[in-house]
């Protein structure tokens, strides 16, 4: 009897673990949350877009509600101010002009003339364009006509006391590549507004100026330029001025936040996107550093530590890509897409304290295989995930 009592007591005090595979009926419903923090040293926040697609045909483009962006430099140091990317019109309105011999009203600039003009004029508005760009070609007639109109009106109504001079100029980014790079121009055409005395370099070496995202027909451009020199904007002009927003401080971007996806195979894609700009795919570098990437609910370190004492292997792969760098060193060909193939498996741990008390811990872990591949389309950073139904 003593022997049997001892054996039963030993069994009662022993912790046992049992494993079973079941269909996933998780508490988070039909959706799975993906948290991430990824830094792109060569992708501007101005056009950085977070897109989600899946095998059921869902396709969500440029998600902004749960995403934050911060401008960063090549050393991944970010600025204190968040880059706000309000929705930009999918397609800006353009003029109907198709005259290839548009009257040259704007001034062509290079690095030297840009520095000179920015000090001579109160406001300098520059069209950074590329000759091969479809949108640059469509903008050209309106831009030249608007520049001529503004020039004529400024000469007639210039008041030295108000110092309201404004001049429109243009920069060919094929010929002045260094100037365009210095101002972090990645999409064409990019219209930037430089104000005398405010476009000063700070200790980090960036310029303070604005980007114009309004319509591109002649009337809209002329109206926007006149509002720039207006001493005090009227109430009905404030909405138009909102089309001008701070330009990116640096050429890189840190993107952080989360998205919710259906529990089917899908893709999380980060790329440059705009309905009214062109991008030179041969100069797009999608190198990135993954600060954090995880699936599902976040488990507190204390709870995870307690569970690991029973199941040592749990939690080893829930953030497998954290701290990993994927860099295109430019020794490869252009148009390089960086792809990650992720197999996500969920583990549920039920800890039983008594017949009436138990707790559930959910942990999503994943394997990852990454590659740099040549792409015929625009280079992207692509996270393809497969979800196990069990």
Coordinates of C-alpha atoms in Angstrom, one line a residue:
X1 CA 0.0 0.0 0.0
X2 CA 2.9 2.4 0.8
X3 CA 4.5 1.5 -2.5
X4 CA 1.3 2.1 -4.5
X5 CA 0.7 5.4 -2.6
X6 CA 4.2 6.6 -3.5
X7 CA 3.8 5.7 -7.2
X8 CA 0.4 7.6 -7.4
X9 CA 1.8 10.6 -5.6
X10 CA 4.8 10.7 -8.0
X11 CA 2.5 10.5 -11.0
X12 CA 0.3 13.3 -9.6
X13 CA 3.3 15.6 -9.1
X14 CA 4.8 15.0 -12.5
X15 CA 4.3 17.5 -15.3
X16 CA 3.2 15.9 -18.5
X17 CA 3.0 17.3 -22.0
X18 CA 0.8 16.0 -24.8
X19 CA 0.8 17.1 -28.5
X20 CA -2.0 17.0 -31.0
X21 CA -2.7 18.4 -34.4
X22 CA -6.1 20.0 -34.9
X23 CA -7.9 22.3 -37.4
X24 CA -7.2 25.9 -36.6
X25 CA -10.2 27.4 -34.8
X26 CA -8.4 30.4 -33.3
X27 CA -9.8 33.2 -31.2
X28 CA -8.7 35.8 -33.7
X29 CA -11.3 34.8 -36.2
X30 CA -10.7 34.7 -40.0
X31 CA -7.9 37.3 -39.9
X32 CA -4.3 37.2 -38.9
X33 CA -2.3 40.3 -37.8
X34 CA 1.2 41.0 -39.3
X35 CA 3.4 43.4 -37.3
X36 CA 6.5 44.8 -38.9
X37 CA 9.2 47.4 -38.7
X38 CA 11.3 47.6 -41.9
X39 CA 13.9 50.2 -42.9
X40 CA 14.6 51.0 -46.6
X41 CA 17.8 53.1 -47.0
X42 CA 17.1 53.9 -50.7
X43 CA 13.2 54.1 -50.8
X44 CA 11.7 57.5 -50.3
X45 CA 8.7 57.9 -48.0
X46 CA 7.1 60.1 -50.6
X47 CA 6.1 57.1 -52.8
X48 CA 6.6 54.1 -50.5
X49 CA 3.4 52.0 -50.6
X50 CA 2.4 49.0 -48.4
X51 CA 0.1 46.6 -50.4
X52 CA -1.6 43.3 -49.5
X53 CA -3.0 40.6 -51.8
X54 CA -4.1 37.1 -51.3
X55 CA -5.2 33.9 -53.2
X56 CA -8.9 34.9 -52.9
X57 CA -8.5 38.0 -55.0
X58 CA -8.2 40.6 -52.3
X59 CA -5.9 43.5 -53.4
X60 CA -5.5 46.4 -51.1
X61 CA -3.1 49.1 -52.3
X62 CA -1.2 51.8 -50.3
X63 CA -2.5 51.0 -46.9
X64 CA -2.1 54.1 -44.6
X65 CA -4.5 53.8 -41.7
X66 CA -2.3 51.4 -39.6
X67 CA 1.1 52.4 -41.1
X68 CA 3.6 55.0 -40.0
X69 CA 6.6 56.3 -42.0
X70 CA 9.8 58.0 -40.9
X71 CA 12.5 59.5 -43.2
X72 CA 15.9 57.8 -42.6
X73 CA 19.4 58.4 -43.9
X74 CA 21.6 55.6 -45.3
X75 CA 22.8 54.8 -41.8
X76 CA 19.2 54.1 -40.9
X77 CA 19.0 57.0 -38.5
X78 CA 15.5 58.5 -38.6
X79 CA 14.3 62.0 -38.2
X80 CA 12.1 62.9 -35.2
X81 CA 9.2 64.0 -37.4
X82 CA 6.9 61.4 -38.9
X83 CA 6.4 61.6 -42.7
X84 CA 2.7 62.1 -43.3
X85 CA 1.6 60.6 -46.6
X86 CA -1.9 61.8 -47.1
X87 CA -3.8 60.2 -50.0
X88 CA -2.5 61.5 -53.3
X89 CA -4.9 61.6 -56.3
X90 CA -4.5 58.5 -58.4
X91 CA -4.3 60.6 -61.6
X92 CA -3.7 64.3 -61.6
X93 CA -5.7 66.4 -64.1
X94 CA -3.6 67.5 -67.0
X95 CA -4.1 70.0 -69.8
X96 CA -5.2 69.0 -73.2
X97 CA -2.2 70.6 -74.9
X98 CA -0.2 68.3 -77.1
X99 CA 2.1 71.0 -78.6
X100 CA 5.6 69.6 -78.6
X101 CA 6.9 73.0 -79.4
X102 CA 5.5 74.6 -76.2
X103 CA 6.7 78.1 -75.5
X104 CA 9.7 78.0 -73.2
X105 CA 8.5 80.0 -70.2
X106 CA 10.5 78.1 -67.5
X107 CA 14.2 78.3 -66.8
X108 CA 16.4 75.3 -67.3
X109 CA 18.7 74.7 -64.3
X110 CA 21.8 72.9 -63.4
X111 CA 23.5 72.7 -60.0
X112 CA 25.2 76.1 -60.3
X113 CA 22.2 78.0 -61.7
X114 CA 19.9 76.4 -59.1
X115 CA 22.0 77.7 -56.2
X116 CA 22.0 81.2 -57.8
X117 CA 18.3 81.4 -58.6
X118 CA 17.3 80.1 -55.2
X119 CA 19.0 83.1 -53.6
X120 CA 17.7 85.6 -56.1
X121 CA 14.0 84.8 -55.9
X122 CA 11.6 84.7 -53.0
X123 CA 10.0 81.5 -54.3
X124 CA 11.5 79.0 -56.7
X125 CA 9.2 76.3 -58.1
X126 CA 11.1 73.5 -59.9
X127 CA 9.8 70.7 -62.1
X128 CA 12.2 67.8 -61.8
X129 CA 11.5 65.7 -64.9
X130 CA 12.8 62.9 -67.1
X131 CA 12.6 63.2 -70.9
X132 CA 11.5 59.5 -71.2
X133 CA 8.7 59.9 -68.6
X134 CA 5.1 59.8 -69.9
X135 CA 3.8 62.1 -67.1
X136 CA 6.7 64.6 -67.6
X137 CA 5.8 64.8 -71.3
X138 CA 2.1 65.5 -70.4
X139 CA 3.1 68.1 -67.9
X140 CA 5.5 70.0 -70.2
X141 CA 3.0 72.2 -72.2
X142 CA 1.0 73.2 -69.1
X143 CA 4.2 73.9 -67.2
X144 CA 5.7 76.1 -69.9
X145 CA 2.5 78.1 -70.4
X146 CA 2.0 78.5 -66.7
X147 CA 5.6 79.7 -66.3
X148 CA 5.1 82.3 -69.1
X149 CA 1.9 83.6 -67.5
X150 CA 3.4 83.9 -64.0
X151 CA 6.5 85.6 -65.5
X152 CA 4.4 88.2 -67.3
X153 CA 2.2 88.9 -64.3
X154 CA 5.2 89.2 -61.9
X155 CA 6.8 91.7 -64.2
X156 CA 3.6 93.8 -64.4
X157 CA 2.6 93.7 -60.7
X158 CA 5.8 93.2 -58.8
X159 CA 5.9 95.2 -55.6
X160 CA 9.4 95.5 -54.0
X161 CA 7.8 96.1 -50.6
X162 CA 6.1 92.7 -50.7
X163 CA 9.0 90.9 -52.4
X164 CA 6.5 88.5 -54.0
X165 CA 8.6 87.4 -56.9
X166 CA 8.2 83.8 -58.0
X167 CA 9.9 81.9 -60.9
X168 CA 9.2 78.5 -62.4
X169 CA 12.1 76.4 -63.5
X170 CA 12.9 72.9 -64.7
X171 CA 15.6 70.3 -64.2
X172 CA 16.3 67.4 -66.5
X173 CA 17.2 64.6 -64.2
X174 CA 19.0 62.7 -67.0
X175 CA 21.5 65.6 -67.3
X176 CA 21.6 66.8 -63.7
X177 CA 21.4 63.5 -61.9
X178 CA 23.4 64.7 -58.9
X179 CA 21.0 67.7 -58.3
X180 CA 18.0 65.4 -58.4
X181 CA 19.6 62.9 -56.1
X182 CA 20.5 65.7 -53.6
X183 CA 16.8 66.6 -53.4
X184 CA 15.7 62.9 -53.1
X185 CA 13.8 62.9 -56.4
X186 CA 12.7 59.3 -57.1
X187 CA 9.5 59.8 -59.1
X188 CA 9.0 62.0 -62.2
X189 CA 7.8 64.6 -62.5
X190 CA 8.3 66.0 -59.0
X191 CA 7.4 69.6 -58.4
X192 CA 9.2 71.1 -55.5
X193 CA 8.7 74.6 -53.9
X194 CA 11.8 76.3 -52.5
X195 CA 11.4 79.5 -50.4
X196 CA 14.2 81.9 -49.9
X197 CA 15.6 81.9 -46.4
X198 CA 13.8 78.7 -45.4
X199 CA 15.6 76.1 -47.6
X200 CA 18.6 75.9 -45.3
X201 CA 20.6 72.8 -44.6
X202 CA 20.5 71.6 -41.0
X203 CA 23.1 69.6 -39.2
X204 CA 21.8 66.4 -40.8
X205 CA 22.3 67.9 -44.3
X206 CA 18.6 67.9 -45.5
X207 CA 16.7 70.7 -47.2
X208 CA 13.4 72.1 -46.0
X209 CA 11.0 72.5 -48.9
X210 CA 7.6 71.4 -50.1
X211 CA 6.2 69.1 -52.8
X212 CA 3.2 70.0 -55.0
X213 CA 0.6 67.3 -55.5
X214 CA -2.2 69.3 -57.2
X215 CA -3.6 69.2 -60.7
X216 CA -1.2 69.8 -63.6
X217 CA -3.3 71.8 -66.1
X218 CA -2.3 75.4 -66.8
X219 CA -5.1 77.0 -64.8
X220 CA -4.5 74.9 -61.7
X221 CA -0.7 75.6 -61.9
X222 CA -1.2 79.3 -62.3
X223 CA -3.7 79.5 -59.4
X224 CA -1.4 77.5 -57.1
X225 CA 1.6 79.7 -57.9
X226 CA -0.4 82.9 -57.3
X227 CA -1.5 81.5 -53.9
X228 CA 2.1 80.9 -53.0
X229 CA 2.9 84.6 -53.2
X230 CA -0.4 85.7 -51.6
X231 CA 0.5 87.6 -48.3
X232 CA -2.4 86.0 -46.4
X233 CA -4.3 83.0 -47.8
X234 CA -8.0 83.5 -47.9
X235 CA -10.4 80.9 -46.4
X236 CA -11.2 79.4 -49.9
X237 CA -7.4 79.2 -50.7
X238 CA -6.4 77.1 -47.7
X239 CA -7.7 73.9 -49.3
X240 CA -5.6 74.5 -52.4
X241 CA -2.5 75.2 -50.3
X242 CA -3.0 71.8 -48.6
X243 CA -1.8 70.3 -51.9
X244 CA 1.7 71.4 -50.9
X245 CA 3.2 69.2 -48.3
X246 CA 6.7 68.8 -46.9
X247 CA 9.1 67.0 -49.2
X248 CA 11.0 64.0 -47.9
X249 CA 13.9 64.9 -45.7
X250 CA 16.1 62.0 -46.9
X251 CA 16.1 59.3 -49.5
X252 CA 15.3 56.5 -47.2
X253 CA 12.2 55.4 -45.2
X254 CA 11.4 53.3 -42.2
X255 CA 7.9 51.7 -42.4
X256 CA 6.3 50.4 -39.2
X257 CA 2.8 49.3 -38.2
X258 CA 0.6 46.3 -38.9
X259 CA -1.9 44.9 -41.4
X260 CA -4.6 42.2 -41.0
X261 CA -4.8 39.5 -43.7
X262 CA -7.1 36.6 -44.4
X263 CA -5.8 33.2 -43.4
X264 CA -5.0 32.1 -46.9
X265 CA -1.8 32.3 -49.0
X266 CA -1.0 35.9 -49.7
X267 CA 1.6 38.7 -50.2
X268 CA 2.8 41.7 -48.3
X269 CA 4.5 44.0 -50.8
X270 CA 6.4 47.2 -50.3
X271 CA 7.2 49.3 -53.4
X272 CA 7.1 52.7 -55.0
X273 CA 3.6 53.5 -56.2
X274 CA 1.9 56.5 -57.8
X275 CA -0.8 57.0 -60.4
X276 CA 0.8 60.2 -61.8
X277 CA 4.5 59.6 -61.6
X278 CA 7.0 57.4 -63.4
X279 CA 9.9 55.6 -61.8
X280 CA 13.2 54.5 -63.2
X281 CA 13.2 50.8 -62.3
X282 CA 17.0 50.5 -63.1
X283 CA 17.7 52.9 -60.2
X284 CA 15.3 51.5 -57.7
X285 CA 17.1 49.8 -54.8
X286 CA 14.8 47.8 -52.5
X287 CA 17.5 46.9 -50.0
X288 CA 16.1 46.7 -46.5
X289 CA 16.8 45.8 -42.9
X290 CA 14.0 44.0 -40.9
X291 CA 13.8 45.3 -37.4
X292 CA 10.7 43.2 -36.6
X293 CA 8.3 40.9 -38.4
X294 CA 5.9 38.7 -36.6
X295 CA 2.5 37.1 -37.0
X296 CA -0.5 37.0 -34.6
X297 CA -0.8 38.2 -31.1
X298 CA 2.2 39.4 -29.1
X299 CA 3.1 37.3 -26.1
X300 CA 4.6 39.1 -23.1
X301 CA 8.2 38.1 -22.4
X302 CA 7.3 36.9 -18.9
X303 CA 4.6 34.5 -20.2
X304 CA 6.9 33.3 -23.0
X305 CA 9.6 32.6 -20.5
X306 CA 7.3 30.6 -18.3
X307 CA 6.1 28.5 -21.2
X308 CA 9.6 27.8 -22.4
X309 CA 10.4 26.0 -19.2
X310 CA 7.9 23.4 -20.3
X311 CA 8.4 23.6 -24.1
X312 CA 12.0 24.8 -24.7
X313 CA 11.6 25.0 -28.5
X314 CA 8.6 27.4 -28.4
X315 CA 9.3 31.0 -29.5
X316 CA 12.5 30.3 -31.4
X317 CA 11.0 31.2 -34.8
X318 CA 8.2 33.7 -34.1
X319 CA 10.6 36.6 -35.1
X320 CA 13.0 34.7 -37.3
X321 CA 13.8 37.6 -39.6
X322 CA 14.4 40.2 -36.9
X323 CA 17.7 42.0 -37.3
X324 CA 18.3 40.5 -40.7
X325 CA 19.7 42.7 -43.6
X326 CA 19.0 42.1 -47.3
X327 CA 21.1 44.5 -49.3
X328 CA 21.6 44.8 -53.0
X329 CA 25.2 46.1 -53.2
X330 CA 24.7 47.2 -56.8
X331 CA 27.2 44.6 -58.0
X332 CA 24.1 42.8 -59.2
X333 CA 22.1 43.8 -62.3
X334 CA 19.4 46.4 -62.0
X335 CA 15.7 45.6 -61.4
X336 CA 16.3 43.4 -58.4
X337 CA 13.3 42.2 -56.4
X338 CA 13.9 40.9 -52.9
X339 CA 11.5 38.1 -52.0
X340 CA 10.9 36.2 -48.8
X341 CA 8.9 32.9 -48.7
X342 CA 7.4 32.4 -45.3
X343 CA 5.6 29.2 -44.0
X344 CA 3.6 30.2 -40.9
X345 CA 2.5 27.6 -38.4
X346 CA 0.4 28.3 -35.3
X347 CA 1.0 26.6 -31.9
X348 CA -1.5 26.6 -29.1
X349 CA -0.3 25.8 -25.6
X350 CA -2.9 25.0 -23.0
X351 CA -1.6 25.0 -19.4
X352 CA -3.8 23.1 -17.0
X353 CA -3.6 24.1 -13.4
X354 CA -6.6 22.2 -12.2
X355 CA -9.7 20.5 -13.6
X356 CA -11.5 23.9 -13.5
X357 CA -8.6 26.2 -14.5
X358 CA -6.5 26.5 -17.7
X359 CA -5.0 29.1 -19.9
X360 CA -4.4 29.3 -23.6
X361 CA -1.3 30.8 -25.2
X362 CA -1.2 31.3 -29.0
X363 CA 2.1 31.5 -30.9
X364 CA 2.7 31.9 -34.6
X365 CA 6.1 30.8 -35.8
X366 CA 7.5 30.7 -39.3
X367 CA 10.3 29.5 -41.5
X368 CA 11.8 31.9 -44.0
X369 CA 13.7 31.5 -47.3
X370 CA 14.9 34.7 -49.0
X371 CA 16.3 35.5 -52.4
X372 CA 17.3 38.4 -54.7
X373 CA 15.8 37.9 -58.1
X374 CA 15.8 39.7 -61.4
X375 CA 12.4 41.3 -62.2
X376 CA 11.0 42.5 -65.5
X377 CA 8.6 44.8 -63.6
X378 CA 9.2 47.4 -60.9
X379 CA 11.5 46.1 -58.1
X380 CA 9.7 45.4 -54.9
X381 CA 10.2 43.9 -51.4
X382 CA 7.8 40.9 -51.3
X383 CA 6.8 38.8 -48.3
X384 CA 4.9 35.7 -49.6
X385 CA 3.3 33.8 -46.7
X386 CA 1.7 30.4 -46.6
X387 CA -0.5 29.6 -43.6
X388 CA -0.9 26.1 -42.3
X389 CA -4.6 25.2 -41.6
X390 CA -3.6 23.1 -38.7

